[in-house]
XYZ file of C-alpha atoms in Angstrom:
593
model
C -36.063 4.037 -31.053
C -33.840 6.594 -29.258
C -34.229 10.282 -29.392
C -32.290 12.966 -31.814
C -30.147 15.179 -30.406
C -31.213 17.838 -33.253
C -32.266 21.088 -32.201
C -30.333 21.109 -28.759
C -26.906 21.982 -27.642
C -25.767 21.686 -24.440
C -25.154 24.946 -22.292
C -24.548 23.867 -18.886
C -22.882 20.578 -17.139
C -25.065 19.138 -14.405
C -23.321 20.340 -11.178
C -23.116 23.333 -13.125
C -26.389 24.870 -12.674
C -26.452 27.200 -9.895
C -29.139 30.450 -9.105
C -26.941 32.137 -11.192
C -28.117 29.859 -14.491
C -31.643 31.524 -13.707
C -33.431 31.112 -17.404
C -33.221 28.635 -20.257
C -30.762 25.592 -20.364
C -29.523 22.748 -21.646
C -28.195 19.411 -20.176
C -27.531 15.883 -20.658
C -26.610 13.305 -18.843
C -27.073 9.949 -16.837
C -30.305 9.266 -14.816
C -29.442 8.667 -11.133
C -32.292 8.526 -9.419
C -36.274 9.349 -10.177
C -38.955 10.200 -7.655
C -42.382 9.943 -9.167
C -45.190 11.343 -6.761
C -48.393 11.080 -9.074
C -48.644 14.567 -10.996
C -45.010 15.565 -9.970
C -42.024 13.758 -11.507
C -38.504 14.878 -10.286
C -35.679 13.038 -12.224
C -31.738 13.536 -10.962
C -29.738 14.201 -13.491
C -25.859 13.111 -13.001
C -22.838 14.287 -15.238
C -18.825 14.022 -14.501
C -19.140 17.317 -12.656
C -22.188 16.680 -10.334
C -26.126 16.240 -10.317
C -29.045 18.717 -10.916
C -32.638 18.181 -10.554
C -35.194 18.013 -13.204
C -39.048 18.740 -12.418
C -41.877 17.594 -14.517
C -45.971 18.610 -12.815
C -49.353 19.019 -14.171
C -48.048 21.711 -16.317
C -45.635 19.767 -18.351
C -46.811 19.062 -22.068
C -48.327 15.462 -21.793
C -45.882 14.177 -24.447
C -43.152 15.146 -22.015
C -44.671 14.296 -19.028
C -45.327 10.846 -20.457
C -41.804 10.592 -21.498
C -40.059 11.291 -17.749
C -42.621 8.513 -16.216
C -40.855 5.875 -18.509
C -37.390 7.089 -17.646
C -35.075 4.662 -15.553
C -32.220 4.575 -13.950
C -29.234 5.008 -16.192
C -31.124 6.550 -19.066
C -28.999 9.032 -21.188
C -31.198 12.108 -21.443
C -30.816 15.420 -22.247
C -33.317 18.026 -20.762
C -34.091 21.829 -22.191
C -35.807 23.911 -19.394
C -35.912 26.844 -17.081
C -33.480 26.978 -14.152
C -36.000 28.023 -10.952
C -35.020 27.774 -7.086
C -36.425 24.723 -5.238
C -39.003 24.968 -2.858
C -37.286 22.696 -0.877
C -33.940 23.263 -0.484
C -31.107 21.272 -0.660
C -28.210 22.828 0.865
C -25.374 19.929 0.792
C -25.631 20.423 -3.228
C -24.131 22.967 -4.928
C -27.237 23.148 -7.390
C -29.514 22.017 -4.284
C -30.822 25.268 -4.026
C -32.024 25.183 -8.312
C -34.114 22.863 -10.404
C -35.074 23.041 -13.652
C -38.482 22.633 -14.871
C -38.110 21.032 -18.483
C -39.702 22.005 -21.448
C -38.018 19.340 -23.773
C -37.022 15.869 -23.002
C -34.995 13.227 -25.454
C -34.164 10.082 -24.225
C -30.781 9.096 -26.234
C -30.114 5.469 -24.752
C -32.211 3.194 -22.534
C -30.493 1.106 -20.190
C -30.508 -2.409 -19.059
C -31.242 -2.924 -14.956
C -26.824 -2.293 -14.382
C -25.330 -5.722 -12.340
C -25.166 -3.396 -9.622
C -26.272 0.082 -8.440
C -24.283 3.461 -9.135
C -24.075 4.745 -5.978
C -21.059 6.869 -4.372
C -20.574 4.228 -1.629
C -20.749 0.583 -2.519
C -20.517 -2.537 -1.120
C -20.313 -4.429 -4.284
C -17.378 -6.811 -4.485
C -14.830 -5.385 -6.608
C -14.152 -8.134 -9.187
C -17.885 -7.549 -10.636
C -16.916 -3.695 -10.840
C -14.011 -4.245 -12.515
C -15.666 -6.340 -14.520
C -17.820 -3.775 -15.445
C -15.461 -1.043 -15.008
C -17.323 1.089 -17.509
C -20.292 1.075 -14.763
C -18.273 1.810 -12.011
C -16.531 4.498 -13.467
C -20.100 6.324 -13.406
C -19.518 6.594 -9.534
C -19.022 9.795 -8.305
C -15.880 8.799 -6.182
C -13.720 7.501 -9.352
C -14.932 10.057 -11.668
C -13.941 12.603 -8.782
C -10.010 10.285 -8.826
C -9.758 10.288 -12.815
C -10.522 14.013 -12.886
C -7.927 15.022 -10.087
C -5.238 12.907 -11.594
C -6.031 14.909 -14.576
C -5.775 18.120 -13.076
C -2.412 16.603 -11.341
C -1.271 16.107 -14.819
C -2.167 19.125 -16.312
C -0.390 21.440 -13.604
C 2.783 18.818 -14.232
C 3.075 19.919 -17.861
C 2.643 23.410 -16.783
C 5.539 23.705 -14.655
C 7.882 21.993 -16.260
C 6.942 23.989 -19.546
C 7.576 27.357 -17.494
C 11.082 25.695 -16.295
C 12.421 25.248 -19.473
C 11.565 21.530 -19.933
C 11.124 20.200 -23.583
C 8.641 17.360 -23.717
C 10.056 14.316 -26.235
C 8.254 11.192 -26.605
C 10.823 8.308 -26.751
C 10.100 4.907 -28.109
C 7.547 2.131 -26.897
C 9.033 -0.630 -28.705
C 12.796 -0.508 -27.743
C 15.624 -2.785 -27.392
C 15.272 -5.291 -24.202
C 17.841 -3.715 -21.694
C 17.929 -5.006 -17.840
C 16.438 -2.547 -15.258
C 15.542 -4.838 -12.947
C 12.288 -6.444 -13.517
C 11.182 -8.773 -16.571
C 10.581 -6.883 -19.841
C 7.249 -7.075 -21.372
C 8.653 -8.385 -25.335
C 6.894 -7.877 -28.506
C 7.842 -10.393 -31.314
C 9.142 -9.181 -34.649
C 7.240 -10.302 -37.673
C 9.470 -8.563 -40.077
C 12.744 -9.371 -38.176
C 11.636 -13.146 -36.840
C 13.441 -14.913 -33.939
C 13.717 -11.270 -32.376
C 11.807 -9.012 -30.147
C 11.490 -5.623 -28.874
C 10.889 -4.426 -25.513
C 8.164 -2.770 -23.770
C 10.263 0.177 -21.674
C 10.609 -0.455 -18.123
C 11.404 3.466 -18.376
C 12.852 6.081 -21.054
C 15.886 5.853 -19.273
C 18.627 5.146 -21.897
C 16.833 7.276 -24.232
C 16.358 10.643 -21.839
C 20.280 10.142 -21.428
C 20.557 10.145 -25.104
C 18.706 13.453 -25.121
C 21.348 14.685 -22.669
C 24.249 13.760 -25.163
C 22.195 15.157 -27.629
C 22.320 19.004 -26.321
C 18.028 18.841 -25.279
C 19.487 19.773 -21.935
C 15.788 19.940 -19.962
C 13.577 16.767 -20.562
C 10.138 15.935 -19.844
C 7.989 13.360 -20.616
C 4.379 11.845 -18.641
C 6.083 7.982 -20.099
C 4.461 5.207 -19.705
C 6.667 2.426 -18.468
C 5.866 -1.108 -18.533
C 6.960 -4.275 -15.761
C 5.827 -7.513 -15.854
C 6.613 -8.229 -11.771
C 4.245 -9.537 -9.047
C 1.459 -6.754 -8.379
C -0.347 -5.043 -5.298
C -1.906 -1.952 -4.181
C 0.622 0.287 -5.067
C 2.304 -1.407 -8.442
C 0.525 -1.862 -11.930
C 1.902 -4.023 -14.703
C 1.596 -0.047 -16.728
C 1.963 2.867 -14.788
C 2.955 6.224 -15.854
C 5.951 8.057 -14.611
C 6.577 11.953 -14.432
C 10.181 11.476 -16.213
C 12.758 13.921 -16.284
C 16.621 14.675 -16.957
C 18.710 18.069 -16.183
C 22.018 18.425 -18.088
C 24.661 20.812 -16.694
C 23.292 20.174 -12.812
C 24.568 18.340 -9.532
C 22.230 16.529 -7.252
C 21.255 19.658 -5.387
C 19.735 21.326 -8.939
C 17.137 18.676 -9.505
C 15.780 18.069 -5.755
C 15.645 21.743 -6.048
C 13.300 21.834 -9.328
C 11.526 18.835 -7.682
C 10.248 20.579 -4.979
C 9.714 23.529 -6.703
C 7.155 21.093 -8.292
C 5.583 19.242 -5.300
C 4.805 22.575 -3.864
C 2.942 23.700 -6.862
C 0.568 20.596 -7.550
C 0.063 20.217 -3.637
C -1.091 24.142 -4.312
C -3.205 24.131 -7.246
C -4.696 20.736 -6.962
C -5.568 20.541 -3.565
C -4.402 24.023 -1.704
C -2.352 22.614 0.443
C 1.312 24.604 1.317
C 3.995 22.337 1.338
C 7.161 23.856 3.040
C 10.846 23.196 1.718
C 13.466 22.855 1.451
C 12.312 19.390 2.170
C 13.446 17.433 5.023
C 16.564 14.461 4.552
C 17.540 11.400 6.056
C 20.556 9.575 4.394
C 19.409 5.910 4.006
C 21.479 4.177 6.900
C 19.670 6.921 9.231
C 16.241 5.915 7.850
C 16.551 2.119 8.203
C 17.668 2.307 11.747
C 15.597 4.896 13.200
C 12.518 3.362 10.966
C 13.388 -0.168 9.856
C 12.280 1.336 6.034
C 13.926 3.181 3.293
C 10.963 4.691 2.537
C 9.625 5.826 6.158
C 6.591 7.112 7.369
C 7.572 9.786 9.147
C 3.814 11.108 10.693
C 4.288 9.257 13.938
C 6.978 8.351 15.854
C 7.485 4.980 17.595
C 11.360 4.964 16.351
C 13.703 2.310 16.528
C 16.265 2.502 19.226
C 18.834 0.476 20.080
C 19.183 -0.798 23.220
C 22.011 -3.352 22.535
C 24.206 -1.587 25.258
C 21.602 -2.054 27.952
C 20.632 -5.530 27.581
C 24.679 -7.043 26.355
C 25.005 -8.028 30.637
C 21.847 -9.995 30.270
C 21.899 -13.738 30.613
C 19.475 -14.321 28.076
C 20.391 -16.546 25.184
C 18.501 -14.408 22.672
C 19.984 -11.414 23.373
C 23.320 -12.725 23.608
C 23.326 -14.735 20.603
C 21.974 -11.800 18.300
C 25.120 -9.467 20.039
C 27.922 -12.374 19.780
C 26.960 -13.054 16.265
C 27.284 -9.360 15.168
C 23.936 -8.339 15.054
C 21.874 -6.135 17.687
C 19.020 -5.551 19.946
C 16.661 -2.976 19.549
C 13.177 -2.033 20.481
C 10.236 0.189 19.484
C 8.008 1.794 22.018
C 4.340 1.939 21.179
C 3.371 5.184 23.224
C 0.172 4.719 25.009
C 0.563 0.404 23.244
C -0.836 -1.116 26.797
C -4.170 -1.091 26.710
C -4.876 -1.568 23.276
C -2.385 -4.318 23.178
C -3.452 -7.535 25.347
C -1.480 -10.943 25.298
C -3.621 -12.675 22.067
C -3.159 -8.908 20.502
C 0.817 -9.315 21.298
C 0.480 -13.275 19.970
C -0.111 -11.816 16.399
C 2.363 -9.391 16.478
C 4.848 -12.138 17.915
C 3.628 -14.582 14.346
C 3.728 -11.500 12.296
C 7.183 -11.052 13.273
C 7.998 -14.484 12.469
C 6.577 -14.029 9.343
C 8.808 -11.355 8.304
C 12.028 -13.701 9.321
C 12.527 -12.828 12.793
C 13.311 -15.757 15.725
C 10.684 -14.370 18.060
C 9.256 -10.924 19.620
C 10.426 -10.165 23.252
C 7.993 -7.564 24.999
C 7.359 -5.087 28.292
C 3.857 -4.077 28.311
C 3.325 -1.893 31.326
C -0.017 -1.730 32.196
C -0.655 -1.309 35.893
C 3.276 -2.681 36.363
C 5.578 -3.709 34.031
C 5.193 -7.457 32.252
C 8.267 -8.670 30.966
C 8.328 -11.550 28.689
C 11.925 -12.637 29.671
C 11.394 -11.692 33.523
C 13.126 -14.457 34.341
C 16.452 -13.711 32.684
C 16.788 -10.242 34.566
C 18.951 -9.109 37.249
C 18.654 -6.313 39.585
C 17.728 -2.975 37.591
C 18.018 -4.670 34.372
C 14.310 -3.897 33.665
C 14.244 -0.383 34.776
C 17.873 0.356 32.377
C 15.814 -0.885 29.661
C 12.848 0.848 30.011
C 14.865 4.321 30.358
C 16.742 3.917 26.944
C 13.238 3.934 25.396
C 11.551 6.285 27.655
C 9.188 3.610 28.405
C 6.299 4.384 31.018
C 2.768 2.942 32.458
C 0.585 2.644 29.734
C 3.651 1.837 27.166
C 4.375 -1.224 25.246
C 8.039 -2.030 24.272
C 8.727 -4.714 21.445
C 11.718 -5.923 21.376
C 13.983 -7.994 18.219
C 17.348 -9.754 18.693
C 18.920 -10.771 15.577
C 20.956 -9.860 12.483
C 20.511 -6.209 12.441
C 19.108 -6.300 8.776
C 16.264 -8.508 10.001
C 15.887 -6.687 13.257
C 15.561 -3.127 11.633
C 12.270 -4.716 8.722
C 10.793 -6.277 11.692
C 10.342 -3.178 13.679
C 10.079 -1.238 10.665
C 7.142 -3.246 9.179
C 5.535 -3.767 13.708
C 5.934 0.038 14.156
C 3.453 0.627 10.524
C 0.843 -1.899 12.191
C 0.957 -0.416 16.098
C 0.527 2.817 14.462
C -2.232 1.927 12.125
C -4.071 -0.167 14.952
C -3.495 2.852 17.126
C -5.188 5.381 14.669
C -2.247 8.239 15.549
C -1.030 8.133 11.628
C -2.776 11.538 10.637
C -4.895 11.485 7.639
C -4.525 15.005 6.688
C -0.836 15.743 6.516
C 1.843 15.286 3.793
C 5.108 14.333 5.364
C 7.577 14.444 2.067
C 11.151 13.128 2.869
C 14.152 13.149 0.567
C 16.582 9.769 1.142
C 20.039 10.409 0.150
C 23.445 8.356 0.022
C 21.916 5.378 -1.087
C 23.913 1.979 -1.031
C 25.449 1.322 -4.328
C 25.068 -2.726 -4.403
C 23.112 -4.659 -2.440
C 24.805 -8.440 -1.002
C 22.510 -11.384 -2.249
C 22.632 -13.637 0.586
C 21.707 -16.660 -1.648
C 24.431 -16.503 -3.887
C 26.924 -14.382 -1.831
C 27.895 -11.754 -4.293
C 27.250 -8.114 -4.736
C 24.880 -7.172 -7.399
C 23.855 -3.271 -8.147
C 21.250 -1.501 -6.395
C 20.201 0.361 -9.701
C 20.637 0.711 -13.003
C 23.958 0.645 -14.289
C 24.179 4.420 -15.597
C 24.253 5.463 -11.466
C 27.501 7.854 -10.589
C 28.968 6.679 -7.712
C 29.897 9.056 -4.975
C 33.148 10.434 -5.877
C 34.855 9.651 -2.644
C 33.792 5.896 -2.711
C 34.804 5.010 -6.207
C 38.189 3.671 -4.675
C 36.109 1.009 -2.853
C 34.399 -0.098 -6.353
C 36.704 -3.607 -6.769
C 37.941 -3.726 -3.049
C 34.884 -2.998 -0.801
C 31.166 -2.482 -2.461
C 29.267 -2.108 0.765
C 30.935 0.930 1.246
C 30.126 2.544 -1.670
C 27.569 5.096 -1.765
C 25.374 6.339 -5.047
C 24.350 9.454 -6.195
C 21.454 8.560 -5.788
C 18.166 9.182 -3.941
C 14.384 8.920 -3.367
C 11.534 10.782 -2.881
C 9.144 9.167 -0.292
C 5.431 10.302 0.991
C 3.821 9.259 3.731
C 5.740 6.327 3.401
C 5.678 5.201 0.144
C 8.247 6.139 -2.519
C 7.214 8.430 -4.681
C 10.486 8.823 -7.127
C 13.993 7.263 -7.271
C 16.882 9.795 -9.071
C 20.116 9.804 -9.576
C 23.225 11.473 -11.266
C 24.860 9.557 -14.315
C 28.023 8.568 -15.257
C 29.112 10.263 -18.422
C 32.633 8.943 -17.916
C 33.392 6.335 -20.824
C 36.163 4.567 -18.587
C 34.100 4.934 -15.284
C 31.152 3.430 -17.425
C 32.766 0.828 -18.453
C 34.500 0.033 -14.874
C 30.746 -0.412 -13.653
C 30.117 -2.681 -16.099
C 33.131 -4.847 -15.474
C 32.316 -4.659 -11.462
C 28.751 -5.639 -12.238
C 30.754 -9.082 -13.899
C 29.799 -8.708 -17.596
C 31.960 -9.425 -19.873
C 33.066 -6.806 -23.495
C 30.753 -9.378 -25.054
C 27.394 -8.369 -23.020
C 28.109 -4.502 -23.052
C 28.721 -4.329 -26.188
C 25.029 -6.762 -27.094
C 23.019 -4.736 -23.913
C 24.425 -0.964 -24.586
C 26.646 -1.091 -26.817
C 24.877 2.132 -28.568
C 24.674 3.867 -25.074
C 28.431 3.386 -24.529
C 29.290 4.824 -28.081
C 27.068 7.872 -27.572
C 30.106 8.898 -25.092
C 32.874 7.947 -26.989
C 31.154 11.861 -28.431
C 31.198 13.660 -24.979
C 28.349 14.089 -22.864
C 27.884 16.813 -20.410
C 26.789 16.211 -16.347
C 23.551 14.975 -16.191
C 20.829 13.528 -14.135
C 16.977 12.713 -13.096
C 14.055 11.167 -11.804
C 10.851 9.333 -12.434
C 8.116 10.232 -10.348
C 5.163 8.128 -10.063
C 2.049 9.919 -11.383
C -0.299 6.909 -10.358
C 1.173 7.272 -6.780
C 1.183 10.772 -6.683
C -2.610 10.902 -7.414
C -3.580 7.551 -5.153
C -2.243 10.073 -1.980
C -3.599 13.063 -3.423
C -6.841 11.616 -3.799
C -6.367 9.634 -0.188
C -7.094 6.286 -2.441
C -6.581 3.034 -1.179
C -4.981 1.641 -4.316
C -3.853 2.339 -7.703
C -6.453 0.848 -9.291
C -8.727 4.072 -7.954
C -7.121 6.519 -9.722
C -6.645 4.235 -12.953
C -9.621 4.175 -15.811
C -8.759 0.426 -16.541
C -6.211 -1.544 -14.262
C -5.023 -4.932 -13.888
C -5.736 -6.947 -10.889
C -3.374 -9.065 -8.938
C -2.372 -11.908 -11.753
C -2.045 -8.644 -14.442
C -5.354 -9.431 -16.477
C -8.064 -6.844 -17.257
C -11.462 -8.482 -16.136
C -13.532 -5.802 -18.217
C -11.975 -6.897 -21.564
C -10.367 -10.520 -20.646
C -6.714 -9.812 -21.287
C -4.608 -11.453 -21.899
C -6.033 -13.853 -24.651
C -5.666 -16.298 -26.897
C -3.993 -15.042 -30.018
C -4.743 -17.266 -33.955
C -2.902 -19.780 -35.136
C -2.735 -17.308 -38.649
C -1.187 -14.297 -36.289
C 1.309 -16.862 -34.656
C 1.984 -18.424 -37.820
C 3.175 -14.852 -39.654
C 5.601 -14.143 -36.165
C 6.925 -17.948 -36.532
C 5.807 -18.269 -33.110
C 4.644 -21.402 -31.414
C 2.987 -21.501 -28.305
C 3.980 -24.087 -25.463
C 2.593 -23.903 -21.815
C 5.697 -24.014 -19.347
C 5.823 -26.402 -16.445
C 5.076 -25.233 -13.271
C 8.462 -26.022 -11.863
């Protein structure tokens, strides 16, 4: 039978206990290791906030002696005793230089042998930790992830508070609206035959705030999409939301960094400079092939369609006559890293990603050209100076439909910079993308469809282009991208009843579907509304690069892995025929077609 708490309080956390706890404390925690040498015991206690020593010898009561010899690893205990230094010290622990010799000893809960050991670096396959997440939260590494995303949390709601932001909770079970990706939906038993919807994101509702006079919004939301997962996407995620009445553009990318350099501060003491740096999106996709670039290296995109038009090679002059372009990264110092079965993979990765081929110069001891052949006089040489291409560079080179062209090098110029380690671990390279396109062409069915949601303000100077020309117009709109990964998408709103309902009509739906989708939106201006705008920022994201994570699911206490089940708890399940019955739901298993 366990132990009884009774009679002890805790005083100090494990990693806690320092010279200056000298005299009598209290701890509990989680055994992590024990060392028994005879007449000396030493047990290593482990807590959220570190490990401590605990010493039993000759002079321990028997009772307690007894007690620490049946301890093993995982036992909760807690431990009264006196703090004393260490003969040996132990000086890459801040309570290495302490133990405490204990005086009282209950063990709370034995444990099991765990399917695998707690250790700070594992090599356990990650299915069986996940699905025994509770274990594998007890590693030092995650604990250390949970608690900074806490602490990235915490400093959030601080500034936002001290800016005049009112944090409102808005509804989880809300009217099914499209944003984009599928809605989680939750079937009414009182109201059967309909459902609500799991938000994709407050949005509607912090807008409603904004007609509602709450001109400074705040919320840590949780927002909900059931789309196709990996490392950086979760089925649930939480988003740092927020909407500024009475602003432009300019006002909330202000407040924004305003924030980024205090958590980057606080959390991790790290001085982030602004005003921020900018790239409009057309200059991002062709210097980096990416609207959310990586800007810690270089290897740019350039294009070289000028110097190769006068070659005779088919490639080339295919890509050029049928409107699209040639253009080439250079992979500094590429040669020698980068043999012929290296290129090969680049050359199928390419082809992966849609492109015809991969034409390349690697210049080792002289330059190797894959389309020698084609050249003429000098040809090689012009080439090689619009990239600033020299021995020991490698020059990869994509003809085709500019589009395709610009995510082929963009996705090559991540990999040659990975396989080249010169991405910098240590360095936080934030980058605001502005003058985002307003619709986006869908090649498969040939029309324009919208970019973003349907409340984005065009720019004012494009709205002539709205019915006549759509790839021209531009959006209010932006992102916020880290070390290549987007961080936050915002926008300004249109408040305009007319232009509202213009963008509705251009997006093809008919009175019929605005009226069924937002009909309540579109009535809330009929009442005025005054200039407003926002962003979500990604708190899961945030913390993965903060905490230099691999994935989301580090820095989340209980993800979803890659079909959007929970292995811990085996969700999503069978639900009762009773609880089916009372929704007037039956269940039928679609086809796979």
């Amino acid at each position: 039978m366990a132990d009884s708490m009774k009679g002890l309080k805790r005083t100090h956390y494990c990693g806690e206990v320092t010279e200056a706890s000298l005299g009598e404390v209290v701890v509990g925690g989680f055994v992590d290791r024990i060392r028994d040498k005879g007449g000396v015991i030493f047990i290593v206690l482990r807590d959220r906030t570190g490990v401590v020593q605990l010493l039993f010898n000759e002079t321990t009561a028997p009772e307690i002696f007894e007690k620490a010899s049946s301890c093993r690893s995982e036992f909760v205990l807690m431990a009264k005793g006196e703090v004393r230094e260490r003969e040996s010290k132990n000086d890459k622990l801040k309570t290495g230089n302490v133990e405490i010799f204990v005086t009282d000893l209950r063990v709370l809960a034995k444990a099991q042998t765990t399917p695998f050991e707690i250790t700070s670096e594992t090599k356990v396959n990650e299915e069986l930790r996940l699905k025994h997440r509770y274990l594998d939260l007890r590693r030092a590494p995650l604990q250390q992830n949970i608690m900074m995303r806490h602490e990235i949390a915490k400093v959030t709601r601080e500034y936002f508070y001290e800016n005049g932001f009112l944090e409102i909770e808005t509804p989880m079970m809300i009217k099914s609206t499209p944003e984009g990706a599928r809605d989680y939906i939750i079937p009414s038993r009182i109201h059967q035959g309909k459902f609500y919807a799991l938000p994709q994101s407050p949005q509607i509702y912090k807008q409603l705030l904004m007609v509602s006079g709450f001109d400074r919004y705040i919320q840590l939301a949780r927002c909900f999409r059931d789309e196709d997962l990996r490392a950086d996407r979760q089925p649930e995620f939480t988003q740092i939301d927020l909407e500024m009445s009475f602003v432009d553009a300019e006002d909330i990318q202000e407040c924004v960094e305003g924030f980024v350099q205090r958590v980057f501060k606080d959390v991790l003491g790290v001085d982030v400079p602004t005003p921020l740096p900018r790239l409009t999106f057309a200059d991002a996709m062709n210097r980096y092939g990416s609207d959310k670039p990586d800007t810690r290296f270089g290897f740019e995109i350039q294009d070289i369609t000028d110097a190769v038009k006068d070659i005779d090679f088919v490639v080339f002059r295919n890509a050029v006559d049928e409107g699209g372009s040639v253009r080439a990264i250079n992979v500094k110092n590429g040669a020698e890293t980068y043999t012929r079965k290296e290129i090969d993979k680049l050359v199928e990765h390419a082809k992966g990603i849609g492109a015809k081929g991969l034409a390349y110069i690697r210049w080792a001891d002289e330059p190797n050209c894959s389309f020698k052949k084609f050249l003429g006089e000098g040809d090689l040489e012009k080439i090689c100076a619009a990239v600033d291409a020299h021995e020991g560079d490698l020059v990869l080179i994509c003809a085709d439909k500019t589009r395709t062209v610009l995510s082929t090098l963009g996705a090559l110029r991540l990999i040659c910079g990975k396989r080249l380690n010169v991405i910098p671990e240590n360095q936080y390279n934030f980058l605001w993308i502005t003058e985002m396109p307003f619709f986006e062409h869908d090649e498969e069915s040939g029309k324009w469809v919208a970019a973003h949601h349907p409340f984005t303000m065009p720019m004012e100077e494009c709205i002539e282009y709205l019915d006549t020309d759509p790839g021209k117009v531009r959006a209010k709109a932006w992102d916020l991208v880290l070390n290549g990964t987007e961080l936050s998408s915002g926008s300004m709103r249109i408040t305009d009843y007319e232009l509202q309902q213009r963008m509705f009509e251009s997006l093809g739906m008919t009175d019929e579907e605005i009226q069924a989708k937002f009909g309540f939106l579109v009535e809330a201006y009929r009442y005025a509304s005054p200039p407003h705008g926002g962003m979500g920022i990604g708190l899961d994201r945030l913390a993965m690069i903060m905490c230099k994570a691999d994935s989301l699911r580090d820095v989340t206490a209980f993800p979803k892995v890659q079909n959007a089940s929970e292995l811990m708890s085996e969700c999503p399940s069978a639900v009762d025929d009773e609880s089916l019955e009372a929704l007037g739901i039956a269940v039928t298993v679609a086809d796979e077609d």
